[in-house]
XYZ file of C-alpha atoms in Angstrom:
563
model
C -14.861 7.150 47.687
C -11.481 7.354 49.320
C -8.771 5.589 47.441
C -4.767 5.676 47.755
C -2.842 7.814 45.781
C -0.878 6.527 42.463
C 2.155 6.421 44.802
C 3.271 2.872 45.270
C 2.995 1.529 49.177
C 6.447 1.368 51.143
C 8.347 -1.999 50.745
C 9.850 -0.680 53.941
C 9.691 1.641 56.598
C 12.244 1.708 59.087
C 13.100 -1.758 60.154
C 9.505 -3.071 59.091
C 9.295 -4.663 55.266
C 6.164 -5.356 53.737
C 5.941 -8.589 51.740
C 4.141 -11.709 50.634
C 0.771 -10.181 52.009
C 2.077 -9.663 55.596
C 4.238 -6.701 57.561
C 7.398 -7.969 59.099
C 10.329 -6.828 61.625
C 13.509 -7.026 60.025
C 15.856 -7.546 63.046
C 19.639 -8.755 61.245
C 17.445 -10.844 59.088
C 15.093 -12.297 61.864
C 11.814 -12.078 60.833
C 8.802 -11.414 62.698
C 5.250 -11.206 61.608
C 3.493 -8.337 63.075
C 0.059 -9.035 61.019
C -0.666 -10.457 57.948
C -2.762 -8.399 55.765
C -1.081 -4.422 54.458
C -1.450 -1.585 55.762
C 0.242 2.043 55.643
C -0.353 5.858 56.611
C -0.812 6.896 52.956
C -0.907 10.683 53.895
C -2.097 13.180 56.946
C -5.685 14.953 56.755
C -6.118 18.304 57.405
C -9.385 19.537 58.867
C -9.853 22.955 57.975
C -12.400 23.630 60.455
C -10.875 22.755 63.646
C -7.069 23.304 62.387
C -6.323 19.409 63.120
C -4.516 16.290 61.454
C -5.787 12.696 61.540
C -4.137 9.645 59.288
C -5.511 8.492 56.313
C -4.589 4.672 56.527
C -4.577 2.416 53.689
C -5.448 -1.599 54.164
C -5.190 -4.252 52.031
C -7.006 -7.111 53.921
C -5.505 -11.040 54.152
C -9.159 -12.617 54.734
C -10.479 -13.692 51.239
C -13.599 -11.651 49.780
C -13.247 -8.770 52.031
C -12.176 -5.630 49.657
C -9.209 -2.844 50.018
C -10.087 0.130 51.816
C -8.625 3.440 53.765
C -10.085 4.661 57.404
C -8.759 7.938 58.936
C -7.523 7.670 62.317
C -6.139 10.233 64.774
C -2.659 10.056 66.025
C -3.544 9.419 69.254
C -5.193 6.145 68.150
C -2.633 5.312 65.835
C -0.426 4.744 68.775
C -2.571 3.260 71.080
C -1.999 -0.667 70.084
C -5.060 -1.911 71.134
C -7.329 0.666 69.061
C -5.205 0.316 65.908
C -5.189 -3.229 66.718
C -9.010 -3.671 67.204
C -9.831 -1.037 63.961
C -7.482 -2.903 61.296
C -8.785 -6.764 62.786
C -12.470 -5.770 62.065
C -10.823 -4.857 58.087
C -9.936 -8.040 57.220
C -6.150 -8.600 58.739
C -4.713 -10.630 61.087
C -2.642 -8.955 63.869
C 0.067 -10.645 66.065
C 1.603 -8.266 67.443
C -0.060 -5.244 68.415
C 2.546 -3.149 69.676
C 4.374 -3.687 66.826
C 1.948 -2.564 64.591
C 1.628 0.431 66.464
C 5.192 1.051 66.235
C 5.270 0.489 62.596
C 2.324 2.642 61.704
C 3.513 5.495 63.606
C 6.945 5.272 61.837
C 4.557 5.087 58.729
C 3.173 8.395 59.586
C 6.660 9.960 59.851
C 7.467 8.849 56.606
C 4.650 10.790 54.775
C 4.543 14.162 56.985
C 6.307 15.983 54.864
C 4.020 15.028 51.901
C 0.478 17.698 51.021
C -1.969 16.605 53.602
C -5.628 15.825 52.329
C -8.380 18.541 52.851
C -11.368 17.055 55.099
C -14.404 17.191 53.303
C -17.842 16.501 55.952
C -20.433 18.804 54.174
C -21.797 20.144 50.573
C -19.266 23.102 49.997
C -17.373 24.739 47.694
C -13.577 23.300 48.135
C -9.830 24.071 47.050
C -10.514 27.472 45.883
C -13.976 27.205 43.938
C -12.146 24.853 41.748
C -14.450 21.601 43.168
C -17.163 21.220 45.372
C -18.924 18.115 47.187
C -22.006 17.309 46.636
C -22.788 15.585 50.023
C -22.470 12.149 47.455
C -19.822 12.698 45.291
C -17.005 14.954 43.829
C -17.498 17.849 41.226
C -14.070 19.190 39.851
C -12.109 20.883 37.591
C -10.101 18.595 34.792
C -6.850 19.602 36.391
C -8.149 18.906 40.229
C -6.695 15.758 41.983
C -9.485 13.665 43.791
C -6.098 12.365 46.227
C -6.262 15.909 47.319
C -9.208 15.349 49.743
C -10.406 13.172 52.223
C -14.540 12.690 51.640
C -16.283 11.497 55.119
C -20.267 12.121 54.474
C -23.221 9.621 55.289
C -23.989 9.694 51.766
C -27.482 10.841 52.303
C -27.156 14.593 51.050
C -30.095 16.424 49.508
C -28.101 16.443 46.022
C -28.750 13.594 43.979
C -29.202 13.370 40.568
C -31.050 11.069 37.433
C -30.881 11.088 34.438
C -28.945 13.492 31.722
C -28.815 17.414 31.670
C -29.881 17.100 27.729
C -32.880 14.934 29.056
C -33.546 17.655 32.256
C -33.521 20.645 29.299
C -35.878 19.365 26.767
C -38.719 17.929 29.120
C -38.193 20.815 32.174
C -35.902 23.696 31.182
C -37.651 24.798 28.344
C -40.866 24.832 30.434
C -38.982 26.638 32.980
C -37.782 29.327 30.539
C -41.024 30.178 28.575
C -42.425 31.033 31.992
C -41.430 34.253 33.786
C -42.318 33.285 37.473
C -41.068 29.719 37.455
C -37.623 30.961 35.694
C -36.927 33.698 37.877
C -37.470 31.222 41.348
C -34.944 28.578 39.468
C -32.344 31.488 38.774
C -33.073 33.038 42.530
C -32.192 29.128 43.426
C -29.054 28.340 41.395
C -27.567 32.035 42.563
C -27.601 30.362 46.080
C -24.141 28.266 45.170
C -22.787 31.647 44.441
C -23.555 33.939 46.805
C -20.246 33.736 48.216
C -18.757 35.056 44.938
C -21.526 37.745 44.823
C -20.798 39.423 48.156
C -24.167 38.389 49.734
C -25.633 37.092 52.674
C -28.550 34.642 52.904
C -31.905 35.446 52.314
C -35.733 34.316 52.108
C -38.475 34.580 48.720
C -41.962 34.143 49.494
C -43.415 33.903 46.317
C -47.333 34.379 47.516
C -50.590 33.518 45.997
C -53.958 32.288 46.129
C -54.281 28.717 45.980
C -53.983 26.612 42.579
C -51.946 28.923 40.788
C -49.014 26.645 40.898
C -46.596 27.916 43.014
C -45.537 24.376 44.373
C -44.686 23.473 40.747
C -42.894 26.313 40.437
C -40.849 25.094 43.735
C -40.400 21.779 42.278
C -38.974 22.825 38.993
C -36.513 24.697 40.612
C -35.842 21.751 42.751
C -35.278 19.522 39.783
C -31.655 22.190 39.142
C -30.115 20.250 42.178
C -32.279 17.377 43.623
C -35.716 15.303 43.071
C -38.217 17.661 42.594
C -40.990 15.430 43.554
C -44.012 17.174 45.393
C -42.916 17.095 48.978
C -46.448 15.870 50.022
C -45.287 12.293 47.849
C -41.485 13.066 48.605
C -41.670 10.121 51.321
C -42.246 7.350 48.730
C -39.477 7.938 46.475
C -35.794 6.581 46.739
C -34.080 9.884 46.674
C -35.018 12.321 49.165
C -37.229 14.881 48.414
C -35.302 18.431 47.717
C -38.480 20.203 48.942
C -39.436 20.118 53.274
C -42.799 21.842 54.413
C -42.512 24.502 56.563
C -44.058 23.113 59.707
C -41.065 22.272 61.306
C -39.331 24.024 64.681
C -36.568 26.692 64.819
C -33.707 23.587 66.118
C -35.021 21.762 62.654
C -35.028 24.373 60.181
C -31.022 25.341 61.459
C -30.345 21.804 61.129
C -31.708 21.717 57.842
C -29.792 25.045 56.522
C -26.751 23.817 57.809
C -26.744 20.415 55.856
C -27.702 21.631 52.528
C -25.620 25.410 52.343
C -24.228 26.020 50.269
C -27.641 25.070 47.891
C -30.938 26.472 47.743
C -33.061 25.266 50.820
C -37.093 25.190 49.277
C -39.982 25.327 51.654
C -43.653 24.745 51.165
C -46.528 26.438 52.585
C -45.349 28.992 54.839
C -48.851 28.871 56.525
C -48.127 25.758 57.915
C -46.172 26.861 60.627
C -47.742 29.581 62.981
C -46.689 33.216 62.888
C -44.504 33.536 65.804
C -42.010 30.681 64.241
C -42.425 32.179 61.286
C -41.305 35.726 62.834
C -38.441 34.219 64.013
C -37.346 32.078 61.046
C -37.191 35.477 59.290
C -34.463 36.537 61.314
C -33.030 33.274 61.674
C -32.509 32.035 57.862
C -31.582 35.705 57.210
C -28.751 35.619 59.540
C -26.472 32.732 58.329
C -26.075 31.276 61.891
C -28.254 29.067 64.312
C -28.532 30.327 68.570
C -25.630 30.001 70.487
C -26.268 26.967 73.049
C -24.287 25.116 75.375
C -23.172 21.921 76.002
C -23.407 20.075 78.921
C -19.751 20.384 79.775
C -20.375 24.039 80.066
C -18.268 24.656 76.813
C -19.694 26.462 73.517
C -21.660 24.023 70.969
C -20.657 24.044 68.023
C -23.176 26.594 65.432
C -24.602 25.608 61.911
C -23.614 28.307 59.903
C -25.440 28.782 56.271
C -25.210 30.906 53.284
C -28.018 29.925 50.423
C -31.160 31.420 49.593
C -34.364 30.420 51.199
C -37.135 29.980 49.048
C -40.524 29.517 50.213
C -44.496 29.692 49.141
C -47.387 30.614 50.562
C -50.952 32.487 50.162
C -49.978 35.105 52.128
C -47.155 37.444 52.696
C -44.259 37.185 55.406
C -45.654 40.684 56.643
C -49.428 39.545 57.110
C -48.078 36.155 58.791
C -46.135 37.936 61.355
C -48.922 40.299 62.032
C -51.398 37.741 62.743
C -49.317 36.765 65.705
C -49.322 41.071 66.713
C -45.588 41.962 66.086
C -44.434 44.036 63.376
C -42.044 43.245 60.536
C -39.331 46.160 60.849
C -37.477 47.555 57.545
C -34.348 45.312 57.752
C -36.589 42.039 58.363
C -38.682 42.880 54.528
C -35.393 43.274 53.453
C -34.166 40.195 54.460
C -37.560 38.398 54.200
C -38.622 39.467 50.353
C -42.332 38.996 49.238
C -43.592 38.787 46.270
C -46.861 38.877 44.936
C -48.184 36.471 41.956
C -51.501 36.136 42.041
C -52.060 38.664 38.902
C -49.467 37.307 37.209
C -49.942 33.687 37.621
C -47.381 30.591 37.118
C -47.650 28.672 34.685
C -48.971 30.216 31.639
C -47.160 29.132 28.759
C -48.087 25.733 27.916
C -45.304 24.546 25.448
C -46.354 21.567 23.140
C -48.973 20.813 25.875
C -52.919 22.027 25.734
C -53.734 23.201 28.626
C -52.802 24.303 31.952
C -53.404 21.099 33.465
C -51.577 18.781 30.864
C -48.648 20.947 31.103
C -48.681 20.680 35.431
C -49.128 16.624 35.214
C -46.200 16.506 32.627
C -44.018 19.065 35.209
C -44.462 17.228 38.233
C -44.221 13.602 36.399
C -40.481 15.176 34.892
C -39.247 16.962 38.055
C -39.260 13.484 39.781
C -37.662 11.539 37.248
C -35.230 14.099 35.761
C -33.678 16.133 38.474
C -29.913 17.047 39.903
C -28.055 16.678 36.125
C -28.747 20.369 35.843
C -26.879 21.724 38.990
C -24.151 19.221 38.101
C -23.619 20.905 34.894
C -23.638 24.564 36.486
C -21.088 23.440 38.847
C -18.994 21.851 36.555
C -19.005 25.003 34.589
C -18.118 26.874 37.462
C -14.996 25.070 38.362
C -13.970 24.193 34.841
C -13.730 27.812 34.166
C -12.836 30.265 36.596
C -12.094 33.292 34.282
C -15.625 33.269 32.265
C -17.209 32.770 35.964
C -15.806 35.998 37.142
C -16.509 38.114 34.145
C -20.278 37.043 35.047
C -19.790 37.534 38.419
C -18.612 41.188 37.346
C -21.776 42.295 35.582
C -23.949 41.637 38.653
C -23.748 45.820 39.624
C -24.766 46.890 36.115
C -27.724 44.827 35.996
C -28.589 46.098 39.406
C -28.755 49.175 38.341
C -31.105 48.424 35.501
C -33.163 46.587 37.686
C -33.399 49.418 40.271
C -36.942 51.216 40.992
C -36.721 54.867 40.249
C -37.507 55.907 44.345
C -35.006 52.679 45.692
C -33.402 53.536 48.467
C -29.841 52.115 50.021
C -32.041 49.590 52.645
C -34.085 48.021 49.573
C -31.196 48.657 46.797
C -29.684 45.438 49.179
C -32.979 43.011 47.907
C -32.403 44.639 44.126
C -28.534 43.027 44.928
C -30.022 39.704 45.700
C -32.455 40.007 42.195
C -29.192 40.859 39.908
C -27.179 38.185 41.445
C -30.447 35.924 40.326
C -30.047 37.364 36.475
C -26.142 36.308 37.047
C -27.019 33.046 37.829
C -29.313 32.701 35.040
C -26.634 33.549 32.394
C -24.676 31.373 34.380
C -26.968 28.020 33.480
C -26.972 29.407 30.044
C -23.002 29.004 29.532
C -23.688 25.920 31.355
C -25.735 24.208 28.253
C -28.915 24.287 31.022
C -31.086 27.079 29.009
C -31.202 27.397 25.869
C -28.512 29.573 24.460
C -31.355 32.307 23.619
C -32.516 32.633 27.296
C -30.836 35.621 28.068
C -33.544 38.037 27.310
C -36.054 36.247 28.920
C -33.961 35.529 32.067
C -33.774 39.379 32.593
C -37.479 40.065 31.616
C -38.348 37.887 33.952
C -36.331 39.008 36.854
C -37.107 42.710 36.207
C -41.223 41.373 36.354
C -40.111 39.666 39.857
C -38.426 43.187 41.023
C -41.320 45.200 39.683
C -43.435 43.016 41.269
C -41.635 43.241 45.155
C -41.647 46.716 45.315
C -45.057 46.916 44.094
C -45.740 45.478 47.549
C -42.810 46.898 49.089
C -42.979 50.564 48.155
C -47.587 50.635 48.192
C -47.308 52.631 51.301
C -45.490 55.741 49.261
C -47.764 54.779 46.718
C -50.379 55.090 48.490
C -49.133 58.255 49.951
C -48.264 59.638 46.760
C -51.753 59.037 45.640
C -53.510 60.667 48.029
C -51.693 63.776 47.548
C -51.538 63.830 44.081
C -55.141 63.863 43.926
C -55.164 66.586 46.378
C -52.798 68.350 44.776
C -54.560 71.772 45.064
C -54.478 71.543 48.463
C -50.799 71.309 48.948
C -48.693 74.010 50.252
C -45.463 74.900 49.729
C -43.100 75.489 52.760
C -42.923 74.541 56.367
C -46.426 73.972 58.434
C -48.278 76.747 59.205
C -50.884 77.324 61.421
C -52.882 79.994 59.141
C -52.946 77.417 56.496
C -55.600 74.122 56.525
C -53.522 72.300 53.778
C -53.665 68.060 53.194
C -50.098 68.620 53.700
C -46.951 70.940 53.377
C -44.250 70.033 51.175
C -40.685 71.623 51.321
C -37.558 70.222 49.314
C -36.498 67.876 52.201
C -39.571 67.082 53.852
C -43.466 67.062 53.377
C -45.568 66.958 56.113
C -49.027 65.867 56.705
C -51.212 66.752 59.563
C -52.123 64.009 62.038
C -55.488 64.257 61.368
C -55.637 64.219 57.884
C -53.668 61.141 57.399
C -55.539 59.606 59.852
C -59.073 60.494 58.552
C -57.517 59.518 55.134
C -56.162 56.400 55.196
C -58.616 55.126 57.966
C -57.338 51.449 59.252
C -54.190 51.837 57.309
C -52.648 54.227 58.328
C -50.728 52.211 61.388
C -49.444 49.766 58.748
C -48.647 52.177 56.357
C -46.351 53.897 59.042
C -45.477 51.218 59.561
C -44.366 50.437 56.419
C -42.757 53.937 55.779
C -40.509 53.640 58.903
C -39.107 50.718 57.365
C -38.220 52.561 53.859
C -36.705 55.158 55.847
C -39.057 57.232 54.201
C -40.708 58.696 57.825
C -38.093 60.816 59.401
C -38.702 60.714 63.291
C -37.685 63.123 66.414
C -36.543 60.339 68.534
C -36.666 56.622 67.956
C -40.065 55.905 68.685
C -41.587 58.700 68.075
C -43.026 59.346 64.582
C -45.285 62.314 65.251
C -43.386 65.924 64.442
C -43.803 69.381 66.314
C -43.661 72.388 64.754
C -45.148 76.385 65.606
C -43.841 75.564 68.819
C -45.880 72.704 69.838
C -48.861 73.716 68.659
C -48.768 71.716 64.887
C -47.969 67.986 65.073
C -47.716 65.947 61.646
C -45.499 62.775 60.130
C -42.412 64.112 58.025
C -42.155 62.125 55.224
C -39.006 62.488 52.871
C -40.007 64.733 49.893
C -38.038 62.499 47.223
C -39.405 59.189 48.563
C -42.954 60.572 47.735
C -41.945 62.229 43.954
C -38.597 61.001 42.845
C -39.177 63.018 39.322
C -39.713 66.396 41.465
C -42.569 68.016 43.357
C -45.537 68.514 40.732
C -46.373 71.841 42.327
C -45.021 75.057 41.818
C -43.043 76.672 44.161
């Protein structure tokens, strides 16, 4: 992958000539072979994350059949004659003279320092301003980007591969993909991942949750297919490229491993269940964050963290908040917020069938396609993206208008932060459209479906004022206006900031619910407290306790009572 510049190799450097396959020592015309075979520091490498230089060397080998290639080397090394020795012998050349080699590769080195270094490139990641980005296999860039500008070092074995054509990928997946509102919006939720940067956000988990056999593994690997093979992950294991969906029954140290290597892309997990409730509980936290633990090495010294930014997408026939409850802890308001479910049994999967019959012809064709046609579609995106900077950002710009269409009437700032996360999805969308992924008429249906996604989240999200709001609603003759009174026996007393319900009454009324719907109010913001972690209000001096919920939370559109 790494290849010399168009600049010719030296014919000398200092008193060292290179000719006739071999470098010499020029001293007043007395010749001495240091090693036959080429080589020459073609340029320093810059490694952005430590702030250090190594040498990019360039060798042309003197044993027959053994081909031209570059190795990066530290100074250090470089002038150490037995190492430099020892590293160019194993290429293919013939060294005599080891010091001498040393000596002339270091002078080498001088000779180029003044030149641009190379960037280090170790991991998938957006590089030399947005303008290219590395697969974890291979190159993306602009026209105008120079590949001599970097220095790729990767095991090859990253989770973005591809087969096939994009033209191919569109007719037998994307068009699928687009007719159907659930799979579409978990593709767009993926593809926003390489962009969250751009968008201003931080990384966060989907758990699209349903009963079983609805699909939602399809839907996984379809959104898979964007950037790698979208085989099932339960096959994944027989195929030549890896599969770009892992289960979720891995530990903590794995899943931070796994972040790490594929960030800046989507990371897709499979059966949430799988794992029990007190990883999951932490995962939540942990994928949220961007950042594994800080450990320690052995040495005493700091290990290095993986650090991640992508979105975490993830299925299950459960929500996040039921898992984590199983295992007796609570999921607090910034954890849903970070940790986003959303409910799909009522409105299924797959449910347009295309050219195919039934709902079962239509799965066999999916999952045949995503393993066979996969990766050509996040090429193209990316390609897009670097290829044209100034279209990227005016799409990047409408991101806060079509939050605010997307916004629930009674959204709050803590939520507003998943409705972010939705309109960055719809970006992302129009972003594969410009890209020639969707069809140039899947606009519309890219925001229908993400606005059925949001509706669908806060559905679950926001039941607890629902369910609030219901219960007083039907009540409504029993409502009082003003502060709590002791003279009164009202279902609850509602003033402009605050409406309060007796202790009692919610209790009696919402039965075995009424801790999780608390629960689930504290984490709106919608229950004001006294003192953190206390939720019960006094009033009439002591002698009237009730929760204070915020009046607007409960009846964005206004109080329907008169005053």
């Amino acid at each position: 992958m790494n290849k010399p510049s168009n600049t010719a190799a030296p014919s000398t450097v200092d008193k060292y000539i290179v000719q006739n396959g071999s470098v010499q020592l020029n001293q007043d015309e007395r010749f001495t072979v240091v090693m036959h075979g080429e080589a020459y520091v073609e340029r320093f490498v810059f490694d952005p994350a430590t702030n250090t230089t190594s040498c990019a060397v360039a060798i042309t080998p003197f044993v027959e059949g053994v081909l031209p290639c570059m190795v990066r080397v530290d100074l250090g090394t470089l002038g150490t004659p037995k190492a430099i020795s020892e590293i160019l012998s194993a290429r293919g050349t013939i060294v005599y003279k080891p010091k001498l080699l040393s000596d002339y590769l270091m002078a080498s080195a001088a000779a180029v320092a003044k030149l641009p270094t190379r960037e280090l490139v170790t991991s998938t990641r957006w590089i030399a301003g947005h303008r290219a980005f590395f697969t974890g296999r291979k190159l993306i860039g602009s026209h105008d980007n120079n590949p001599d500008d970097f220095w790729i070092e990767s095991s090859g074995a990253g989770a973005m591969c591809s087969r096939g054509t994009r033209d191919e990928w569109r007719a037998k997946i994307g068009v699928l993909i687009v007719e159907n509102p659930i799979i579409l919006a978990m593709t767009c939720i993926a593809i926003a991942s390489v962009v969250l940067d751009r968008l201003g956000l931080s990384s966060s988990m989907f758990n699209f949750c349903g009963q079983k056999g609805l699909g939602k593994t399809l839907a996984e690997q379809c959104a898979a297919s964007i950037f790698g093979n979208g085989v099932d992950p339960a096959q994944g294991a027989q195929v030549e490229d890896p599969a770009f969906i892992a289960r979720f029954n891995g530990t903590l140290n794995g899943f931070e491993a796994l972040l790490g290597k594929q960030s800046p892309l989507p990371t897709l997990l499979d059966e949430l269940t799988e794992s029990s409730a007190a990883v999951v509980h932490q995962a939540c936290y942990m994928m949220a964050s961007g950042e594994g633990k800080h450990r320690m090495k052995s040495t005493g010294e700091a290990a290095d963290r993986e650090r991640w930014q992508s979105n975490v997408i993830v299925s299950a026939e459960v929500t996040i908040a039921d898992t984590i409850a199983a295992s007796g802890r609570k999921m607090h308001g910034g954890q849903a917020d970070r940790a986003i479910d959303i409910p799909i049994t009522d409105v299924g999967v797959l449910t347009h069938y295309g050219e195919f019959d039934s709902f079962n012809a239509a799965t066999s064709h999916l999952k045949r396609a995503c393993s066979e046609q996969y990766g050509t579609a996040g090429e193209a995106i990316i390609q897009y993206c670097c290829d044209n900077p100034e279209e990227l950002n005016e799409l990047l710009a409408m991101a806060p208008d079509i939050e605010n269409v997307l916004l629930p009437a009674d959204c709050e700032s803590g939520e507003r932060r998943v409705v972010k996360r939705l309109a960055g999805a719809v970006v992302a969308g129009r972003i594969a459209v410009m890209a020639g992924v969707f069809d140039e008429d899947a606009d519309e249906k890219i925001d229908a479906a993400l606005k059925m996604v949001t509706e669908l989240w806060w559905s679950t999200r926001a039941s607890s004022l629902a369910r609030v709001r219901e219960l007083l609603n039907v009540r409504i003759e029993e409502l009082h206006r003003g502060r709590p009174d002791l003279d009164c026996e009202a279902v609850a007393f509602v003033d402009d900031d605050i409406t309060v319900i007796p202790v009692d009454v919610l209790n009696r009324e919402l039965g075995d619910d009424a801790t999780r719907i608390l629960d689930e109010l504290a984490g709106l913001g919608a229950l004001k407290t006294e003192q953190p972690g206390r939720r019960v209000h006094r009033f009439c001096n002591n002698r009237f306790r009730g929760y204070a919920i915020v009046t607007k939370r409960i009846w964005p559109d206004g109080v329907p009572i008169a005053a």
